[in-house]
PDB file of C-alpha atoms in Angstrom:
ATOM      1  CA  UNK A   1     -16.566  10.537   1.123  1.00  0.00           C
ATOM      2  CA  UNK A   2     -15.294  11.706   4.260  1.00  0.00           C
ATOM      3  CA  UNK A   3     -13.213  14.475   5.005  1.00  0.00           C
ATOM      4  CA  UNK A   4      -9.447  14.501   3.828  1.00  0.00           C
ATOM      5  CA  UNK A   5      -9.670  11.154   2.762  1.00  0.00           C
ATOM      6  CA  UNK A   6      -9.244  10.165  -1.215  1.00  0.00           C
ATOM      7  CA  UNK A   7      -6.965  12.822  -1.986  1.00  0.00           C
ATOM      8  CA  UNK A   8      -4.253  11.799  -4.529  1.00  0.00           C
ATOM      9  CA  UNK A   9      -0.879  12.635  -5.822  1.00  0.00           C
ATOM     10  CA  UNK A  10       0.551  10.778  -8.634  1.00  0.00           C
ATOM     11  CA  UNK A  11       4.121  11.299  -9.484  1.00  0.00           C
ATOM     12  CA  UNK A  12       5.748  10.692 -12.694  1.00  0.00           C
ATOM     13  CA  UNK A  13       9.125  11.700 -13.682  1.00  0.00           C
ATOM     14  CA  UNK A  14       9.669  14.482 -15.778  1.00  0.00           C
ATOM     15  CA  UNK A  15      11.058  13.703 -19.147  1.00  0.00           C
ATOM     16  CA  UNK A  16      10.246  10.138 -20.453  1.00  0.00           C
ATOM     17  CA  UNK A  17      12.104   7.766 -23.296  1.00  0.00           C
ATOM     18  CA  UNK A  18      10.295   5.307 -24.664  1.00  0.00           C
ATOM     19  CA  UNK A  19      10.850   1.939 -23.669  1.00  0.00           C
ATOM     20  CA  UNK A  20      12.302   3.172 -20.414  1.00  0.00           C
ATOM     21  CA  UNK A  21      10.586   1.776 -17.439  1.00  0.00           C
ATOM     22  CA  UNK A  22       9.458   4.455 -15.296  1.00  0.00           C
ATOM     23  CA  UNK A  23       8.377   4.596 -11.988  1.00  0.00           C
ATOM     24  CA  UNK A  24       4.762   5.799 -10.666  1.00  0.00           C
ATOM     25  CA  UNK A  25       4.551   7.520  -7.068  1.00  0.00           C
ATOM     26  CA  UNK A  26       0.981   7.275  -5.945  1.00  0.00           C
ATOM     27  CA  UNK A  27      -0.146   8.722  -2.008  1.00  0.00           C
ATOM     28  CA  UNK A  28      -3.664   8.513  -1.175  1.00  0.00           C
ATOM     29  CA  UNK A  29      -5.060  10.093   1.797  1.00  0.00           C
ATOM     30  CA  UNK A  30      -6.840   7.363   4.121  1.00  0.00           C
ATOM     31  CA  UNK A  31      -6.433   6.595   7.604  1.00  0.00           C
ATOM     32  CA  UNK A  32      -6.035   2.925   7.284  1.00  0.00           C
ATOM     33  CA  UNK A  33      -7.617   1.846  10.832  1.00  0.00           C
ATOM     34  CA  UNK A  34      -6.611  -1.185  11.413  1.00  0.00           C
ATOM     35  CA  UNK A  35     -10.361  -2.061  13.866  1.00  0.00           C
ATOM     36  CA  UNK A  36      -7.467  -2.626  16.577  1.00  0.00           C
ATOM     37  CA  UNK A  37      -7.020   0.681  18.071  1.00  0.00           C
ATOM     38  CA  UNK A  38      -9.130   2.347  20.786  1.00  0.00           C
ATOM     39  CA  UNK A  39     -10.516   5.752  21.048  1.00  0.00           C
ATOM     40  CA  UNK A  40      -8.722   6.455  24.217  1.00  0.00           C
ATOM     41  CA  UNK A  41     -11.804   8.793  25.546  1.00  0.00           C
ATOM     42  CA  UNK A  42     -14.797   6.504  24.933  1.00  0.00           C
ATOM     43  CA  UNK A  43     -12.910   2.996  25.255  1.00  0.00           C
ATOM     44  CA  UNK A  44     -14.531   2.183  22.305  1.00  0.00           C
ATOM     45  CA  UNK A  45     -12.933   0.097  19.241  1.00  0.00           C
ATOM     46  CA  UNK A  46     -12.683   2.338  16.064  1.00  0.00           C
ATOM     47  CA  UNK A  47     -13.647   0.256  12.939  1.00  0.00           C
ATOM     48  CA  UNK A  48     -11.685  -0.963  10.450  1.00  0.00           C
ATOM     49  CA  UNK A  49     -11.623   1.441   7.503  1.00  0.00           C
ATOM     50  CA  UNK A  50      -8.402   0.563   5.451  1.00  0.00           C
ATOM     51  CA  UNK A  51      -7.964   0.141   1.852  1.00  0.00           C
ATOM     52  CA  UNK A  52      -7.323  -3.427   0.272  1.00  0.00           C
ATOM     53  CA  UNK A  53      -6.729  -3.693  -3.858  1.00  0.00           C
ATOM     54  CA  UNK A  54      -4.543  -0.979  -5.528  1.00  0.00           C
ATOM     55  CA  UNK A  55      -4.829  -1.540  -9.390  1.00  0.00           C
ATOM     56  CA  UNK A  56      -2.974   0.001 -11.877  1.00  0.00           C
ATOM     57  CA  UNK A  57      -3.951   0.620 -15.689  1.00  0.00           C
ATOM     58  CA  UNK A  58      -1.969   1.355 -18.523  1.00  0.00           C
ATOM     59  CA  UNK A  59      -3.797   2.155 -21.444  1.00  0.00           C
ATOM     60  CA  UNK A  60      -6.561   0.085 -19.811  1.00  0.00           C
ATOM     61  CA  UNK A  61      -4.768  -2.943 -19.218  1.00  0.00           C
ATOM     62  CA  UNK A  62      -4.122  -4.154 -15.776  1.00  0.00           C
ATOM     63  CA  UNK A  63      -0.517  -3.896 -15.133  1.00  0.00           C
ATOM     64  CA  UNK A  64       0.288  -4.145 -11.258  1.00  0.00           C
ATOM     65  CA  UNK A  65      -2.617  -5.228  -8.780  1.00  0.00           C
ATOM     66  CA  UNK A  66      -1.669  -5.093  -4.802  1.00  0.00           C
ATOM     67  CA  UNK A  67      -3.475  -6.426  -1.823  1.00  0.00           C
ATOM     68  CA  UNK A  68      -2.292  -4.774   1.378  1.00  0.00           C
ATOM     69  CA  UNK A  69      -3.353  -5.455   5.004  1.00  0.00           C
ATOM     70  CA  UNK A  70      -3.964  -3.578   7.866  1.00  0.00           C
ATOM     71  CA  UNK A  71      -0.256  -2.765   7.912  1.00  0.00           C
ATOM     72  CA  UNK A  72       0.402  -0.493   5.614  1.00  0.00           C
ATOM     73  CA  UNK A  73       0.749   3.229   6.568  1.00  0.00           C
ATOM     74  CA  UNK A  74      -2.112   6.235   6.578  1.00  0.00           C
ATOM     75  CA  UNK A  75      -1.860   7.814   3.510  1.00  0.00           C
ATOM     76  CA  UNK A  76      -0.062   5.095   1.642  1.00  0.00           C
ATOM     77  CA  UNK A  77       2.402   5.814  -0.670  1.00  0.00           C
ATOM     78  CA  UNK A  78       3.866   3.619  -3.179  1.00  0.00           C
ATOM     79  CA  UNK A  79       5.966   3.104  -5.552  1.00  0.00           C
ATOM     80  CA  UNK A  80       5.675   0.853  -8.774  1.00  0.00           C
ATOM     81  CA  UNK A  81       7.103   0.392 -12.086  1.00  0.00           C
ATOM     82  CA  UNK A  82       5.559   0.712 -15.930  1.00  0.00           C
ATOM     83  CA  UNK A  83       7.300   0.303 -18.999  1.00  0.00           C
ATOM     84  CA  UNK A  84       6.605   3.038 -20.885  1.00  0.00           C
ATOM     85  CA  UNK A  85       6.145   1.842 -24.183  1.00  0.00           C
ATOM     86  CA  UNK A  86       3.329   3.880 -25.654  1.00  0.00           C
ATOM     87  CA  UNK A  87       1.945   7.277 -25.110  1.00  0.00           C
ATOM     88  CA  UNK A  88      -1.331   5.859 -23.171  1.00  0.00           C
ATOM     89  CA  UNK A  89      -3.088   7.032 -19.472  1.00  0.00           C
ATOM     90  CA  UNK A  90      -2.497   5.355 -16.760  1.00  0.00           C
ATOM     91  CA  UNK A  91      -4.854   4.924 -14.334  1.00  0.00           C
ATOM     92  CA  UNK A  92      -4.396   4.131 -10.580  1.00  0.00           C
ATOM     93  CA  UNK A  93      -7.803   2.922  -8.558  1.00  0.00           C
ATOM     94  CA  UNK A  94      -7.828   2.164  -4.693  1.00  0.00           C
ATOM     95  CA  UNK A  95     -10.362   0.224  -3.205  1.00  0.00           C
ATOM     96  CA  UNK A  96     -11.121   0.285   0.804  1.00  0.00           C
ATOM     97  CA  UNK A  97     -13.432  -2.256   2.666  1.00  0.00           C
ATOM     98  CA  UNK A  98     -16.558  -0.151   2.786  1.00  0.00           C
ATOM     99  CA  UNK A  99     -16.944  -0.341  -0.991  1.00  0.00           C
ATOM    100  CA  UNK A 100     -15.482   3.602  -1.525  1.00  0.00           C
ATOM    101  CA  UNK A 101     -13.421   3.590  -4.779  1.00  0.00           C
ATOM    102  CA  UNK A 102     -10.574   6.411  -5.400  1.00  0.00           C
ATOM    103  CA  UNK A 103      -9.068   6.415  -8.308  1.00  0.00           C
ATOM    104  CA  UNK A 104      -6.932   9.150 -10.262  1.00  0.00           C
ATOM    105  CA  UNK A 105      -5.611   9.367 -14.774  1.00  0.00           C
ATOM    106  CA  UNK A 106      -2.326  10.818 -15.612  1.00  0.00           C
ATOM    107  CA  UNK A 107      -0.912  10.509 -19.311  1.00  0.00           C
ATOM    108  CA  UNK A 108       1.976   8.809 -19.670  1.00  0.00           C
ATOM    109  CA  UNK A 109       3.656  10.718 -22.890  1.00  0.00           C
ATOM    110  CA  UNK A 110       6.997   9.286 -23.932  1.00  0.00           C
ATOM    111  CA  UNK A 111       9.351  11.709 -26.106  1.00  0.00           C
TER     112      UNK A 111
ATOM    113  CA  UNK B   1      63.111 -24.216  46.002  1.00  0.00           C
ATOM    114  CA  UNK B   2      60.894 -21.202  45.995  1.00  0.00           C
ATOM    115  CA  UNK B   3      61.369 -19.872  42.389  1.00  0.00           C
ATOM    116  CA  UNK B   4      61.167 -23.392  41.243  1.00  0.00           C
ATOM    117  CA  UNK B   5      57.581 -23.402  42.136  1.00  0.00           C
ATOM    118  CA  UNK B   6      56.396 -20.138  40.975  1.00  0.00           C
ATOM    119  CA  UNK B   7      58.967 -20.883  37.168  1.00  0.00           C
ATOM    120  CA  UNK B   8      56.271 -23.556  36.063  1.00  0.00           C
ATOM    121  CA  UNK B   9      52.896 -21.511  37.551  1.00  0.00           C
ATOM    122  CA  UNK B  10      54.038 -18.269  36.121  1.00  0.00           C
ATOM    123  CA  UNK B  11      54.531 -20.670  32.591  1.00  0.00           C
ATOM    124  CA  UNK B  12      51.063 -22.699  33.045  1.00  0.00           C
ATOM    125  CA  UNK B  13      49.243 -19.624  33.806  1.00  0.00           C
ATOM    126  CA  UNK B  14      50.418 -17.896  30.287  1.00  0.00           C
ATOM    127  CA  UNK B  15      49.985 -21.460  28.954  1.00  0.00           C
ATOM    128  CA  UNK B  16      46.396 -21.686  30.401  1.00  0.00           C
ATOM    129  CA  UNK B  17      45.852 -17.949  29.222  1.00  0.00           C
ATOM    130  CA  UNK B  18      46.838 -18.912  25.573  1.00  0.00           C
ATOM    131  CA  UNK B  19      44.625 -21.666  25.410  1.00  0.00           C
ATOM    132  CA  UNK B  20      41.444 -19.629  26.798  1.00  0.00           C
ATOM    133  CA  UNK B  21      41.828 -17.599  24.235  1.00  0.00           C
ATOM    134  CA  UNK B  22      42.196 -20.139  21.931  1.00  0.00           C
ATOM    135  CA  UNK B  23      39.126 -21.666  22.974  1.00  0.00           C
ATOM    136  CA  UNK B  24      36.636 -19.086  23.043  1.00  0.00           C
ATOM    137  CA  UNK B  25      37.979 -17.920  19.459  1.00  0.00           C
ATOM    138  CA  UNK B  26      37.043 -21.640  18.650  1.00  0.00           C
ATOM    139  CA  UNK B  27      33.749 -21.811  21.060  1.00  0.00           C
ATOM    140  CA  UNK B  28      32.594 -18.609  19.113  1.00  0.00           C
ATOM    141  CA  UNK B  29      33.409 -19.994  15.744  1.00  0.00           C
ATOM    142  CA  UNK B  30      31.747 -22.710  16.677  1.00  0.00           C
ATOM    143  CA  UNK B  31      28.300 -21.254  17.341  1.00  0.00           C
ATOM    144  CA  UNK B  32      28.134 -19.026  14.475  1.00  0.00           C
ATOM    145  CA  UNK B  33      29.029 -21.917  11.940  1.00  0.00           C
ATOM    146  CA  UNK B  34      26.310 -24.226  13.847  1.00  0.00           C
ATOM    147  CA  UNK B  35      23.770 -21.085  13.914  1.00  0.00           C
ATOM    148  CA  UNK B  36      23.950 -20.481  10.219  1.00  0.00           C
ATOM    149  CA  UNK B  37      23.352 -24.090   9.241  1.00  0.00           C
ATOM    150  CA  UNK B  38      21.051 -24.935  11.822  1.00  0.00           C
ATOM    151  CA  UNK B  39      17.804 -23.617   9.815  1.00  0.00           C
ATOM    152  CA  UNK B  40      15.702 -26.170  11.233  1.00  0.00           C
ATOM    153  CA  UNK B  41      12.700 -25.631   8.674  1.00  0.00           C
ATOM    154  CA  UNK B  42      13.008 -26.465   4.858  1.00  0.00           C
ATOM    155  CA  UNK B  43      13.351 -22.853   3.948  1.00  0.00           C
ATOM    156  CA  UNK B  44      16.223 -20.793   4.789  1.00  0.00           C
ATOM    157  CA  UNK B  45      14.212 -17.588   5.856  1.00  0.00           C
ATOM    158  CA  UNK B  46      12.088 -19.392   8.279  1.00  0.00           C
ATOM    159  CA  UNK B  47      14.938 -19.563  10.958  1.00  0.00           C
ATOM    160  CA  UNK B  48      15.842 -16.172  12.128  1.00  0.00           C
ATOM    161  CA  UNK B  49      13.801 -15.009  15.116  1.00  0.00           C
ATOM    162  CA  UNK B  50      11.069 -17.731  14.564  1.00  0.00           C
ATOM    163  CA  UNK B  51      11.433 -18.785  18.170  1.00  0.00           C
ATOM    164  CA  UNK B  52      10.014 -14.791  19.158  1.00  0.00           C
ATOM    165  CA  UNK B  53       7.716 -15.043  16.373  1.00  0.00           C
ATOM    166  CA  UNK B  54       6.104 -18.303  17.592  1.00  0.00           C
ATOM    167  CA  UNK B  55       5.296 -16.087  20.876  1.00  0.00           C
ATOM    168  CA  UNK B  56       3.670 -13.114  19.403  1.00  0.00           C
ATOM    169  CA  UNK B  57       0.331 -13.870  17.142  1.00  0.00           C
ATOM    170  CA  UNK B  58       0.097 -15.345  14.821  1.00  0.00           C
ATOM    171  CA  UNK B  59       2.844 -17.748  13.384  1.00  0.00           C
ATOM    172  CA  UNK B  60       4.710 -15.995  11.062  1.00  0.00           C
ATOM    173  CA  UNK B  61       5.986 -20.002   9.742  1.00  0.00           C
ATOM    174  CA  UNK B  62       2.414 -20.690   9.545  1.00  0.00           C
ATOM    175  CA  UNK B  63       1.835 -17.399   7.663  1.00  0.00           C
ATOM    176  CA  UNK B  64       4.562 -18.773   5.402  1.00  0.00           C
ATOM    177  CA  UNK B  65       3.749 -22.390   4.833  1.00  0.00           C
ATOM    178  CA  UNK B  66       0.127 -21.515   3.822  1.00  0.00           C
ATOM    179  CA  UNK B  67       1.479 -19.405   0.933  1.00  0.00           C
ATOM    180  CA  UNK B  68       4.681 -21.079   0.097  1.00  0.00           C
ATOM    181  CA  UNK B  69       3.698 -24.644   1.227  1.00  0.00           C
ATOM    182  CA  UNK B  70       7.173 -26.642   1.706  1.00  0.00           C
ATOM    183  CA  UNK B  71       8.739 -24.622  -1.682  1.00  0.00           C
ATOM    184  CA  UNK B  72      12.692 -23.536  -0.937  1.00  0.00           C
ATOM    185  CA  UNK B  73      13.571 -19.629  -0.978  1.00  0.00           C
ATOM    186  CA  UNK B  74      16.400 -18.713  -2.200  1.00  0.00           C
ATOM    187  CA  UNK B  75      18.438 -16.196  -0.816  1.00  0.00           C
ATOM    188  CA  UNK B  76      19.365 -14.611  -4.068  1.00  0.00           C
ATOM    189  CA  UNK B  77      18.255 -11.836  -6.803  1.00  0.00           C
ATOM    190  CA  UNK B  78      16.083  -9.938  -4.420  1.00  0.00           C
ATOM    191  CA  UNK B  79      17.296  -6.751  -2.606  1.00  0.00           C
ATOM    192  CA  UNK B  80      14.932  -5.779   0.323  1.00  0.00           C
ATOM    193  CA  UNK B  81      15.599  -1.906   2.006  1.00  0.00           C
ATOM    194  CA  UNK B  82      14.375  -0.457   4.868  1.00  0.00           C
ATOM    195  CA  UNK B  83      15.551   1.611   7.543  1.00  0.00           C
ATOM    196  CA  UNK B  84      17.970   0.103  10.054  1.00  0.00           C
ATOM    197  CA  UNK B  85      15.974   1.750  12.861  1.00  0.00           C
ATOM    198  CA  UNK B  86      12.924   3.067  12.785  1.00  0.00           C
ATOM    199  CA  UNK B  87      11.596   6.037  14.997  1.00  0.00           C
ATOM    200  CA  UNK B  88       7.859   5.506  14.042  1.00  0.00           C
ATOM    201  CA  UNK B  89       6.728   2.520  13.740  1.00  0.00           C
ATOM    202  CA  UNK B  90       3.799   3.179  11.803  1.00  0.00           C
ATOM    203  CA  UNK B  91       5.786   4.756   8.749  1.00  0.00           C
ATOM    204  CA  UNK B  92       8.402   2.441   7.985  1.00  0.00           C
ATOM    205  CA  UNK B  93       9.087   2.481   4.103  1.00  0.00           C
ATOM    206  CA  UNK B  94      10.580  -0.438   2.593  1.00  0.00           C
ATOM    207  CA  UNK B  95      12.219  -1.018  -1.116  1.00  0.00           C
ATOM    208  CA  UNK B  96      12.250  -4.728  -2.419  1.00  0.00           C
ATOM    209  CA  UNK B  97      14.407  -4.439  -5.603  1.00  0.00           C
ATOM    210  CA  UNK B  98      15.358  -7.437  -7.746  1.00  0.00           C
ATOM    211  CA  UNK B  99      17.191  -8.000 -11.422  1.00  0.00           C
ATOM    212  CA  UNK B 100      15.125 -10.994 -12.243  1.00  0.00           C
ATOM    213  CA  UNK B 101      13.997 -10.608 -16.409  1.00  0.00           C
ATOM    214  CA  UNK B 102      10.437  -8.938 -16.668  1.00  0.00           C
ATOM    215  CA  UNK B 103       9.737 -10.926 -20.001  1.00  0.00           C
ATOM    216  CA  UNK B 104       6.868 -12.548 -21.779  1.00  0.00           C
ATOM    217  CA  UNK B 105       7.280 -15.762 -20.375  1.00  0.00           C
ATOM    218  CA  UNK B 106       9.630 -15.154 -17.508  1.00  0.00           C
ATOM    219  CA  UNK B 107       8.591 -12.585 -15.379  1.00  0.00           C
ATOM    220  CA  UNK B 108       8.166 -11.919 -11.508  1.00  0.00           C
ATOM    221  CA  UNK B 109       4.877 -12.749 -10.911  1.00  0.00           C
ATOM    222  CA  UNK B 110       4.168 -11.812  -7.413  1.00  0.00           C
ATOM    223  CA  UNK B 111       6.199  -9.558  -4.233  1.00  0.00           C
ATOM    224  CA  UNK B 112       5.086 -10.393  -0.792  1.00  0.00           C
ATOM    225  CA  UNK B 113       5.687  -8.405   2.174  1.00  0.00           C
ATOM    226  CA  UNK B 114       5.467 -10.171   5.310  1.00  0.00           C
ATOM    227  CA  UNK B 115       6.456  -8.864   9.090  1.00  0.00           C
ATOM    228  CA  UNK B 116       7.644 -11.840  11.623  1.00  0.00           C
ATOM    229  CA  UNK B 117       6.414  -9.387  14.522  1.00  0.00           C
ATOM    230  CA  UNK B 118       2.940  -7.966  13.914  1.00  0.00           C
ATOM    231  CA  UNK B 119      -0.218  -9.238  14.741  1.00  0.00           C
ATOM    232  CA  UNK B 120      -0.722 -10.839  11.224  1.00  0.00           C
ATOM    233  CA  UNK B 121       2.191 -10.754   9.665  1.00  0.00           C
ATOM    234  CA  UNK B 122       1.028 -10.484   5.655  1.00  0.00           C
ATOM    235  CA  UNK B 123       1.625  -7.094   5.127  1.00  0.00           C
ATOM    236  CA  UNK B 124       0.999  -6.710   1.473  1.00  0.00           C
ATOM    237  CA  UNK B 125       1.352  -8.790  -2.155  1.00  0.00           C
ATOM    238  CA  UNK B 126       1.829  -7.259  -5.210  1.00  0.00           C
ATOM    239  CA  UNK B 127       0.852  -9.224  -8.568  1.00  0.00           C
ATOM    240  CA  UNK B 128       3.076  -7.679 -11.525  1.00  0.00           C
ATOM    241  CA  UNK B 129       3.586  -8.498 -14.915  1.00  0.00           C
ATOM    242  CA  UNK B 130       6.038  -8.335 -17.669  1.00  0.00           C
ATOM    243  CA  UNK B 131       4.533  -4.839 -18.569  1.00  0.00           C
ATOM    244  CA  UNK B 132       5.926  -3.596 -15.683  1.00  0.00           C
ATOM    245  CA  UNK B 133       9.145  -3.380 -16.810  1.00  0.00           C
ATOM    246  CA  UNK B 134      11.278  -3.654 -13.309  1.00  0.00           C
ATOM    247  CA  UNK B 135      10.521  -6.351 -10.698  1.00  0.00           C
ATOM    248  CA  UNK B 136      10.354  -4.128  -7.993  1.00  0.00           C
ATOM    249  CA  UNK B 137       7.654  -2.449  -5.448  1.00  0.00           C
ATOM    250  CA  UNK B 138       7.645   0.409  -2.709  1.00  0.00           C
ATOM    251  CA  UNK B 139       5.620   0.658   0.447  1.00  0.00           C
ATOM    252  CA  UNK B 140       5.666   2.285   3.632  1.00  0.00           C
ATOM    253  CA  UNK B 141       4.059  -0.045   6.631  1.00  0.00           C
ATOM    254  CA  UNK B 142       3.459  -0.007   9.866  1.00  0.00           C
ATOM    255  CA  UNK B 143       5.411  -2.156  12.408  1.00  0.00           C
ATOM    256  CA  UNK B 144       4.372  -3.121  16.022  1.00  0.00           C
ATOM    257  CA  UNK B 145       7.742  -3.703  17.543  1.00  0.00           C
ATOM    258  CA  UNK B 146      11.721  -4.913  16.383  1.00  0.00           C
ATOM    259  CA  UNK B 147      11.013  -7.328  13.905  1.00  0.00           C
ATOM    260  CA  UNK B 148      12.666  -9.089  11.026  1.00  0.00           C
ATOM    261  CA  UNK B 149      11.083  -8.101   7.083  1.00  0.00           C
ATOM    262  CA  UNK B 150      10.993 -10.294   4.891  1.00  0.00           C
ATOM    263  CA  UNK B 151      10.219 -10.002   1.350  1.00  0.00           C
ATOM    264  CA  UNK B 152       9.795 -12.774  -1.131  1.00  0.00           C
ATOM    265  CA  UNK B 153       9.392 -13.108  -5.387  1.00  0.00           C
ATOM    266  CA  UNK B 154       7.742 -15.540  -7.015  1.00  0.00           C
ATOM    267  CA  UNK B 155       8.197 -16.232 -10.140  1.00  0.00           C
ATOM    268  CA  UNK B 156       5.749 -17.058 -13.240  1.00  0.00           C
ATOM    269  CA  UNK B 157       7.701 -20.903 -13.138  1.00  0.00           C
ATOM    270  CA  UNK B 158       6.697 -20.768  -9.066  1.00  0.00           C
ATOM    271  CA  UNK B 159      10.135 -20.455  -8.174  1.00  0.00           C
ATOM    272  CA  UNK B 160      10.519 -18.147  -5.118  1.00  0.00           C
ATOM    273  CA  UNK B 161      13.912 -15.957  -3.874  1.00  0.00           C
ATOM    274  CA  UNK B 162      13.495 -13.561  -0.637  1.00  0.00           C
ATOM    275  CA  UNK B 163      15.803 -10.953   1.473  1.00  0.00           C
ATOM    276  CA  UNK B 164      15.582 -10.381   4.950  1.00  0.00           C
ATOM    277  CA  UNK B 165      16.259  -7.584   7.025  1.00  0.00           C
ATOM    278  CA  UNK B 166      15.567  -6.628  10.987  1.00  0.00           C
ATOM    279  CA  UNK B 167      14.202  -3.022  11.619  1.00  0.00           C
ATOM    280  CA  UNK B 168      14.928  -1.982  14.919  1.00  0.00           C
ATOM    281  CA  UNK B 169      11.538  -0.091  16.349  1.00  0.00           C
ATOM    282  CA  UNK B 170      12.025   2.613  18.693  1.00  0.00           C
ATOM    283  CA  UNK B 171       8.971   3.901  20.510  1.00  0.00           C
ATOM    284  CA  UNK B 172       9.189   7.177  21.713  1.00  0.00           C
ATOM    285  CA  UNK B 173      11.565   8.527  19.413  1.00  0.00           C
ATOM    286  CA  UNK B 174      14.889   8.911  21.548  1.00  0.00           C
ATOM    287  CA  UNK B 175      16.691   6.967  18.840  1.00  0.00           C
ATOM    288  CA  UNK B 176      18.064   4.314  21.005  1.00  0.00           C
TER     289      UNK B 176
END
C-alpha cells in the first residue's frame, strides 16, 4: 500500500437511540488521479489510481453501495445514513481500480 | 405658435417614455415566462445550460438519456446543497437530501450525481435501501469549471425526482 494512502476515519455520533437513523462520516486517504493530469516536470500522464465501489455493512448486510468517478475529491469523505436498529458493526470497504481494498469496523451500539 | 409645438412633444415624449417602460416590463416578462416553459427536451432538468454543455465533452443529455432513457424528473422531494461559489474546484461538497419514505417496499433506490460541465459528467451513484433509514447521501467532488449539479432519485417503482443547482467555480481563489 503506498504511502498515506488507506488511512480512515469513521465518524459516528456520540450517543445513539435505537431506531434513530444515524449518520456515518467515512474519509479515506487516496489521491483519486483522475489519468488526466500531467506531471508538470516530466510531461508525462500520471495514471489513473482512484477508488470506484464504497460498500457499507451493517451487521453484514449490504446497506449502501456507491460507484464514484474520477470526480470525486482526494481523500473522499462522505456521508451516509443507517438506521440503527440493532447493536451490530458496521463495516465500510473501499475499493480502487488497481484491486487495493481498504476497509475499516466500528460498532454501532444503540442505548 | 411656438409653445403650441413644443405642448404636444413635451406630452408625446412622457407618453413615449411611459410606454417604454411599459414595454420592456412586458418584453422582460415575456422572456422569462417563454424561458421557463421552453424546456425543449422531455425532462425538465435537461434545459438549463445544455446549450454550454453540448460544447464541452461529453453530452451531459446524452449522459442523461442513457440512464434515464425518455423517463420525466420531477422537480420535487429532493433537496440538492452545495456551495454557491466555490474557491477550489476540486473540493466542492454537495448534500442531496430528500423526505421520500425509506420503507420495505417504497424506498429510494438509487442517488445520482451528475456535473453538466466536466469531462464526463457522472460523478457518482449511490444504491441505498430501506435499511438506510434517510434517503440522503454526502460527497465532496471535484468540478472543472461553473457548472450546473444536478442530482436525481430513483425510486424502487422507477420513478425519478431531481434538484438542480449552479456552483460558481473560481480559479485562483480571489472570490470573484
Amino acid at each position: 500500500m503506498p504511502k498515506g494512502v488507506g488511512k480512515i476515519r469513521i465518524r459516528l455520533p456520540k450517543h445513539i437511540a435505537k431506531g434513530e437513523v444515524i449518520p456515518v462520516k467515512a474519509l479515506i486517504t487516496h489521491p483519486m488521479e483522475t489519468g488526466l493530469r500531467k506531471n508538470k516536470k516530466t510531461g508525462k500522464i500520471i495514471p489513473a489510481f482512484y477508488i470506484n465501489d464504497v460498500r457499507v455493512y451493517y451487521g453484514g448486510e449490504l446497506v449502501t453501495h456507491a460507484d464514484w468517478s474520477i470526480a470525486v475529491s482526494a481523500n473522499p469523505f462522505m456521508t451516509c445514513y443507517v438506521k440503527a436498529d440493532k447493536a451490530a458493526p458496521l463495516k465500510v470497504v473501499w475499493k480502487d481500480i488497481k484491486g487495493s481494498v481498504y476497509e475499516k469496523t466500528v460498532q454501532i451500539q444503540p442505548e | 405658435m411656438k409653445e403650441m409645438q413644443t405642448q404636444p412633444n413635451a406630452v408625446s415624449r412622457r407618453e413615449f417614455l411611459k410606454k417604454a417602460g411599459f414595454a420592456s416590463v412586458a418584453v422582460m416578462a415575456v422572456s422569462t415566462v417563454s424561458s421557463m416553459f421552453s424546456t425543449g427536451g422531455r425532462s425538465p432538468l435537461s434545459w438549463p445550460g445544455a446549450q454550454e454543455a453540448a460544447a464541452a465533452g461529453r453530452d451531459v443529455r446524452e449522459v442523461l438519456r442513457a440512464n434515464f432513457g425518455d423517463r420525466t424528473i420531477q422537480p420535487s422531494h429532493v433537496m440538492l446543497k452545495t456551495p454557491i461559489i466555490a474557491e477550489n474546484g476540486a473540493v466542492v461538497p454537495v448534500a442531496i437530501d430528500s423526505d421520500l419514505p425509506m420503507e420495505a417496499g417504497n424506498y429510494v433506490k438509487k442517488i445520482y450525481i451528475f456535473v453538466d460541465q466536466n469531462a464526463d459528467p457522472f460523478i457518482a451513484s449511490t444504491d441505498l435501501t430501506p435499511a438506510s433509514g434517510r434517503a440522503a447521501y454526502a460527497l465532496r467532488i471535484k468540478m472543472r469549471k461553473t457548472s450546473l449539479v444536478r442530482a436525481i432519485v430513483e425510486t424502487n417503482k422507477g420513478v425519478l425526482y431531481g434538484d438542480t443547482k449552479t456552483v460558481k467555480v473560481t480559479i485562483g481563489g480571489c472570490g470573484g
